[in-house]
Tab-separated table of C-alpha atoms in Angstrom:
chain	number	residue	atom	x	y	z
P	1	ASP	CA	0.373	-1.167	2.451
P	2	GLN	CA	-0.224	0.762	-0.738
P	3	GLN	CA	3.031	2.240	-1.991
P	4	VAL	CA	1.496	4.098	-4.934
P	5	LYS	CA	-1.728	5.977	-4.315
P	6	GLN	CA	-4.149	7.643	-6.665
P	7	ASN	CA	-6.616	9.193	-4.272
P	8	SER	CA	-9.106	10.389	-6.873
P	9	PRO	CA	-11.015	7.466	-8.399
P	10	SER	CA	-12.570	9.728	-11.015
P	11	LEU	CA	-12.184	13.140	-12.647
P	12	SER	CA	-14.478	15.006	-15.025
P	13	VAL	CA	-13.157	17.792	-17.250
P	14	GLN	CA	-14.563	19.925	-20.047
P	15	GLU	CA	-13.074	19.489	-23.516
P	16	GLY	CA	-10.278	21.993	-24.137
P	17	ARG	CA	-9.486	22.488	-20.458
P	18	ILE	CA	-6.602	21.039	-18.487
P	19	SER	CA	-6.803	17.606	-16.852
P	20	ILE	CA	-4.582	17.081	-13.808
P	21	LEU	CA	-4.165	13.569	-12.494
P	22	ASN	CA	-2.333	13.122	-9.214
P	23	CYS	CA	-0.296	10.337	-7.716
P	24	ASP	CA	1.510	9.966	-4.374
P	25	TYR	CA	4.063	7.376	-3.360
P	26	THR	CA	5.570	6.314	-0.075
P	27	ASN	CA	8.768	4.487	-1.049
P	28	SER	CA	11.680	6.903	-1.406
P	29	MET	CA	13.635	4.193	-3.266
P	30	PHE	CA	11.435	4.525	-6.353
P	31	ASP	CA	13.512	6.006	-9.162
P	32	TYR	CA	11.349	5.683	-12.252
P	33	PHE	CA	7.722	6.660	-12.711
P	34	LEU	CA	5.284	5.956	-15.508
P	35	TRP	CA	1.763	6.780	-16.555
P	36	TYR	CA	-0.433	4.311	-18.415
P	37	LYS	CA	-3.756	4.873	-20.140
P	38	LYS	CA	-6.323	2.097	-20.257
P	39	TYR	CA	-9.537	1.720	-22.216
P	40	PRO	CA	-12.129	-0.871	-21.104
P	41	ALA	CA	-11.324	-4.452	-22.103
P	42	GLU	CA	-7.883	-3.468	-23.411
P	43	GLY	CA	-4.377	-3.667	-21.998
P	44	PRO	CA	-2.820	-0.497	-20.566
P	45	THR	CA	-0.834	1.626	-22.993
P	46	PHE	CA	2.342	3.381	-21.950
P	47	LEU	CA	1.894	7.147	-22.027
P	48	ILE	CA	4.845	8.962	-20.511
P	49	SER	CA	7.579	8.386	-17.946
P	50	ILE	CA	9.995	10.346	-15.798
P	51	SER	CA	13.225	9.470	-14.068
P	52	SER	CA	13.860	10.623	-10.511
P	53	ILE	CA	16.730	12.815	-11.735
P	54	LYS	CA	14.224	15.055	-13.513
P	55	ASP	CA	11.286	17.105	-12.297
P	56	LYS	CA	9.439	17.486	-15.589
P	57	ASN	CA	8.973	15.579	-18.820
P	58	GLU	CA	6.841	16.766	-21.710
P	59	ASP	CA	5.453	14.916	-24.726
P	60	GLY	CA	2.965	16.824	-26.822
P	61	ARG	CA	-0.183	17.449	-24.794
P	62	PHE	CA	1.105	15.360	-21.892
P	63	THR	CA	3.428	16.614	-19.167
P	64	VAL	CA	4.487	14.751	-16.044
P	65	PHE	CA	5.784	16.641	-13.009
P	66	LEU	CA	7.731	15.019	-10.205
P	67	ASN	CA	8.135	16.514	-6.734
P	68	LYS	CA	10.521	14.186	-4.930
P	69	SER	CA	10.420	16.009	-1.607
P	70	ALA	CA	6.640	15.634	-1.512
P	71	LYS	CA	6.730	12.153	-3.083
P	72	HIS	CA	4.162	13.368	-5.542
P	73	LEU	CA	3.762	13.286	-9.286
P	74	SER	CA	1.096	14.586	-11.575
P	75	LEU	CA	0.062	14.178	-15.191
P	76	HIS	CA	-1.203	17.244	-17.036
P	77	ILE	CA	-3.174	16.910	-20.263
P	78	VAL	CA	-3.624	20.166	-22.176
P	79	PRO	CA	-5.940	20.601	-23.979
P	80	SER	CA	-8.118	17.680	-22.943
P	81	GLN	CA	-9.980	15.843	-25.688
P	82	PRO	CA	-12.937	13.409	-25.507
P	83	GLY	CA	-10.613	10.632	-26.736
P	84	ASP	CA	-8.575	11.089	-23.574
P	85	SER	CA	-11.434	9.572	-21.572
P	86	ALA	CA	-9.949	6.449	-20.013
P	87	VAL	CA	-8.523	5.108	-16.771
P	88	TYR	CA	-5.052	6.429	-16.014
P	89	PHE	CA	-2.650	4.394	-13.906
P	90	CYS	CA	0.373	5.776	-12.153
P	91	ALA	CA	3.240	3.309	-11.649
P	92	ALA	CA	6.638	3.366	-9.989
P	93	LYS	CA	9.672	1.137	-9.896
P	94	ARG	CA	13.048	0.981	-8.205
P	95	GLY	CA	16.275	-0.741	-8.853
P	96	GLY	CA	16.545	-0.339	-12.608
P	97	SER	CA	15.837	-3.337	-14.848
P	98	GLN	CA	15.144	-5.766	-12.007
P	99	GLY	CA	12.580	-3.596	-10.355
P	100	ASN	CA	8.925	-4.432	-10.823
P	101	LEU	CA	6.277	-1.822	-11.414
P	102	ILE	CA	3.998	-0.946	-8.527
P	103	PHE	CA	0.679	0.431	-9.773
P	104	GLY	CA	-1.852	2.755	-8.255
P	105	LYS	CA	-5.543	1.878	-8.444
P	106	GLY	CA	-6.198	4.268	-11.305
P	107	THR	CA	-8.204	7.418	-11.959
P	108	LYS	CA	-11.064	7.395	-14.439
P	109	LEU	CA	-10.943	10.544	-16.559
P	110	SER	CA	-14.060	11.706	-18.399
P	111	VAL	CA	-13.647	14.532	-20.893
P	112	LYS	CA	-16.996	16.028	-21.822
P	113	PRO	CA	-17.561	17.744	-25.193
S	1	SER	CA	8.850	-3.966	-33.830
S	2	GLN	CA	7.740	-5.836	-30.769
S	3	THR	CA	4.270	-7.318	-30.398
S	4	ILE	CA	2.618	-9.252	-27.614
S	5	HIS	CA	-0.221	-11.709	-28.050
S	6	GLN	CA	-2.631	-13.130	-25.520
S	7	TRP	CA	-5.339	-15.726	-25.947
S	8	PRO	CA	-8.109	-16.311	-25.511
S	9	ALA	CA	-9.584	-12.806	-25.398
S	10	THR	CA	-12.518	-13.925	-23.246
S	11	LEU	CA	-13.169	-17.058	-21.263
S	12	VAL	CA	-16.061	-18.319	-19.165
S	13	GLN	CA	-15.234	-21.262	-16.950
S	14	PRO	CA	-17.073	-23.135	-14.182
S	15	VAL	CA	-15.719	-23.214	-10.642
S	16	GLY	CA	-13.285	-26.078	-10.195
S	17	SER	CA	-12.275	-26.288	-13.836
S	18	PRO	CA	-8.648	-25.885	-15.012
S	19	LEU	CA	-7.223	-22.778	-16.653
S	20	SER	CA	-4.526	-22.112	-19.210
S	21	LEU	CA	-3.829	-18.625	-20.568
S	22	GLU	CA	-1.046	-18.145	-23.045
S	23	CYS	CA	1.095	-15.149	-23.885
S	24	THR	CA	3.784	-14.799	-26.541
S	25	VAL	CA	6.082	-11.931	-27.405
S	26	GLU	CA	7.645	-11.257	-30.789
S	27	GLY	CA	10.474	-9.005	-31.847
S	28	THR	CA	12.592	-9.102	-28.707
S	29	SER	CA	14.933	-11.519	-26.964
S	30	ASN	CA	15.166	-12.486	-23.296
S	31	PRO	CA	12.418	-10.161	-22.136
S	32	ASN	CA	11.159	-9.969	-18.582
S	33	LEU	CA	7.605	-11.342	-18.635
S	34	TYR	CA	4.752	-10.588	-16.264
S	35	TRP	CA	1.219	-11.675	-15.438
S	36	TYR	CA	-1.056	-9.057	-13.882
S	37	ARG	CA	-4.669	-9.200	-12.816
S	38	GLN	CA	-7.124	-6.347	-12.701
S	39	ALA	CA	-10.115	-7.284	-10.549
S	40	ALA	CA	-13.299	-5.211	-10.422
S	41	GLY	CA	-12.691	-1.919	-8.623
S	42	ARG	CA	-9.008	-2.623	-8.068
S	43	GLY	CA	-5.759	-1.612	-9.678
S	44	LEU	CA	-3.254	-3.807	-11.440
S	45	GLN	CA	-1.944	-6.590	-9.232
S	46	LEU	CA	1.310	-8.307	-10.180
S	47	LEU	CA	0.885	-12.083	-9.994
S	48	PHE	CA	4.082	-13.530	-11.488
S	49	TYR	CA	7.205	-12.345	-13.223
S	50	SER	CA	9.980	-14.149	-15.029
S	51	VAL	CA	13.486	-13.016	-15.954
S	52	GLY	CA	14.289	-16.126	-18.006
S	53	ILE	CA	13.223	-19.596	-19.122
S	54	GLY	CA	12.057	-21.660	-16.169
S	55	GLN	CA	12.522	-18.745	-13.735
S	56	ILE	CA	9.265	-17.745	-12.091
S	57	SER	CA	8.708	-15.466	-9.122
S	58	SER	CA	5.337	-15.333	-7.423
S	59	GLU	CA	4.148	-12.102	-5.873
S	60	VAL	CA	0.834	-13.217	-4.445
S	61	PRO	CA	0.086	-16.683	-2.983
S	62	GLN	CA	-2.971	-18.193	-4.636
S	63	ASN	CA	-4.148	-21.184	-6.607
S	64	LEU	CA	-2.567	-19.923	-9.816
S	65	SER	CA	0.796	-20.902	-11.274
S	66	ALA	CA	2.943	-19.708	-14.150
S	67	SER	CA	5.452	-21.329	-16.444
S	68	ARG	CA	7.902	-20.120	-19.069
S	69	PRO	CA	8.735	-23.038	-21.341
S	70	GLN	CA	10.340	-20.845	-24.009
S	71	ASP	CA	12.066	-17.471	-24.036
S	72	ARG	CA	9.077	-15.586	-25.360
S	73	GLN	CA	6.214	-17.708	-24.034
S	74	PHE	CA	4.516	-17.252	-20.683
S	75	ILE	CA	1.624	-19.400	-19.453
S	76	LEU	CA	-0.756	-18.820	-16.558
S	77	SER	CA	-2.474	-21.916	-15.185
S	78	SER	CA	-4.752	-23.204	-12.500
S	79	LYS	CA	-5.816	-26.734	-11.622
S	80	LYS	CA	-9.107	-25.636	-10.047
S	81	LEU	CA	-10.599	-22.183	-10.568
S	82	LEU	CA	-12.286	-20.243	-7.778
S	83	LEU	CA	-14.977	-17.584	-8.124
S	84	SER	CA	-12.449	-15.041	-6.878
S	85	ASP	CA	-10.218	-15.782	-9.882
S	86	SER	CA	-12.547	-13.781	-12.130
S	87	GLY	CA	-10.874	-10.711	-13.555
S	88	PHE	CA	-8.963	-9.215	-16.424
S	89	TYR	CA	-5.597	-10.915	-16.893
S	90	LEU	CA	-2.795	-9.021	-18.556
S	91	CYS	CA	0.525	-10.269	-19.821
S	92	ALA	CA	3.360	-7.769	-20.153
S	93	TRP	CA	7.003	-7.651	-21.193
S	94	SER	CA	9.928	-5.377	-20.579
S	95	VAL	CA	13.648	-5.168	-21.258
S	96	THR	CA	16.376	-3.256	-19.470
S	97	GLY	CA	15.553	0.389	-18.971
S	98	THR	CA	11.897	0.252	-20.019
S	99	GLY	CA	8.555	0.049	-18.330
S	100	GLU	CA	6.197	-2.794	-19.032
S	101	PHE	CA	4.348	-3.110	-22.333
S	102	PHE	CA	1.017	-4.837	-22.033
S	103	GLY	CA	-0.904	-7.300	-24.141
S	104	PRO	CA	-4.601	-6.970	-24.974
S	105	GLY	CA	-5.741	-8.973	-21.931
S	106	THR	CA	-8.048	-11.907	-21.244
S	107	ARG	CA	-11.395	-11.426	-19.567
S	108	LEU	CA	-11.986	-14.449	-17.320
S	109	THR	CA	-15.373	-15.082	-15.753
S	110	VAL	CA	-15.671	-17.947	-13.306
S	111	LEU	CA	-19.265	-19.076	-12.693
């Protein structure tokens, strides 16, 4: 049973436009959510996170929105740049420091010049 | 600052051969350590995690094992590799209140 779902395996966006990556989860006990960016043959890099007590967190071009009632979060990248092309993983955890991250399967973002 | 090292970067092994992947973390004490695998077309699968020396929890039953002989050293092993063990293996660390920080990964191909 997949607790964290990224239903879009790929997304293509024009440079300068907004990229919206979506993630759904099923476990209402999750209290911390993260987004990772991964280039081929490299380890994932932490991008941005949000606690369940918030509904929005912003860091430069990256904003994460959390809708707890819908069990849905999204990552917005504005404006998108070709260097943003990568696989983006959504992850969730519960239980503070002892909780382990549960990852989605990832969405491959392609930003075209 | 904290850094995490993994080696080797790539590995090609025959079926039935043993495996040893090593991971070390610098710049932090008593981290939680993790081994993940990313197989072709799949997300990141947690294999093992450790909250301290000698403490290993297995998430997925398989022919792999993990050990933590020192605080900042985590080793992934197998006595006999299977074709299905091919994948990209990632070591990660975390401390209280953070998400996981990943190493550069090891690409394992079992032939």
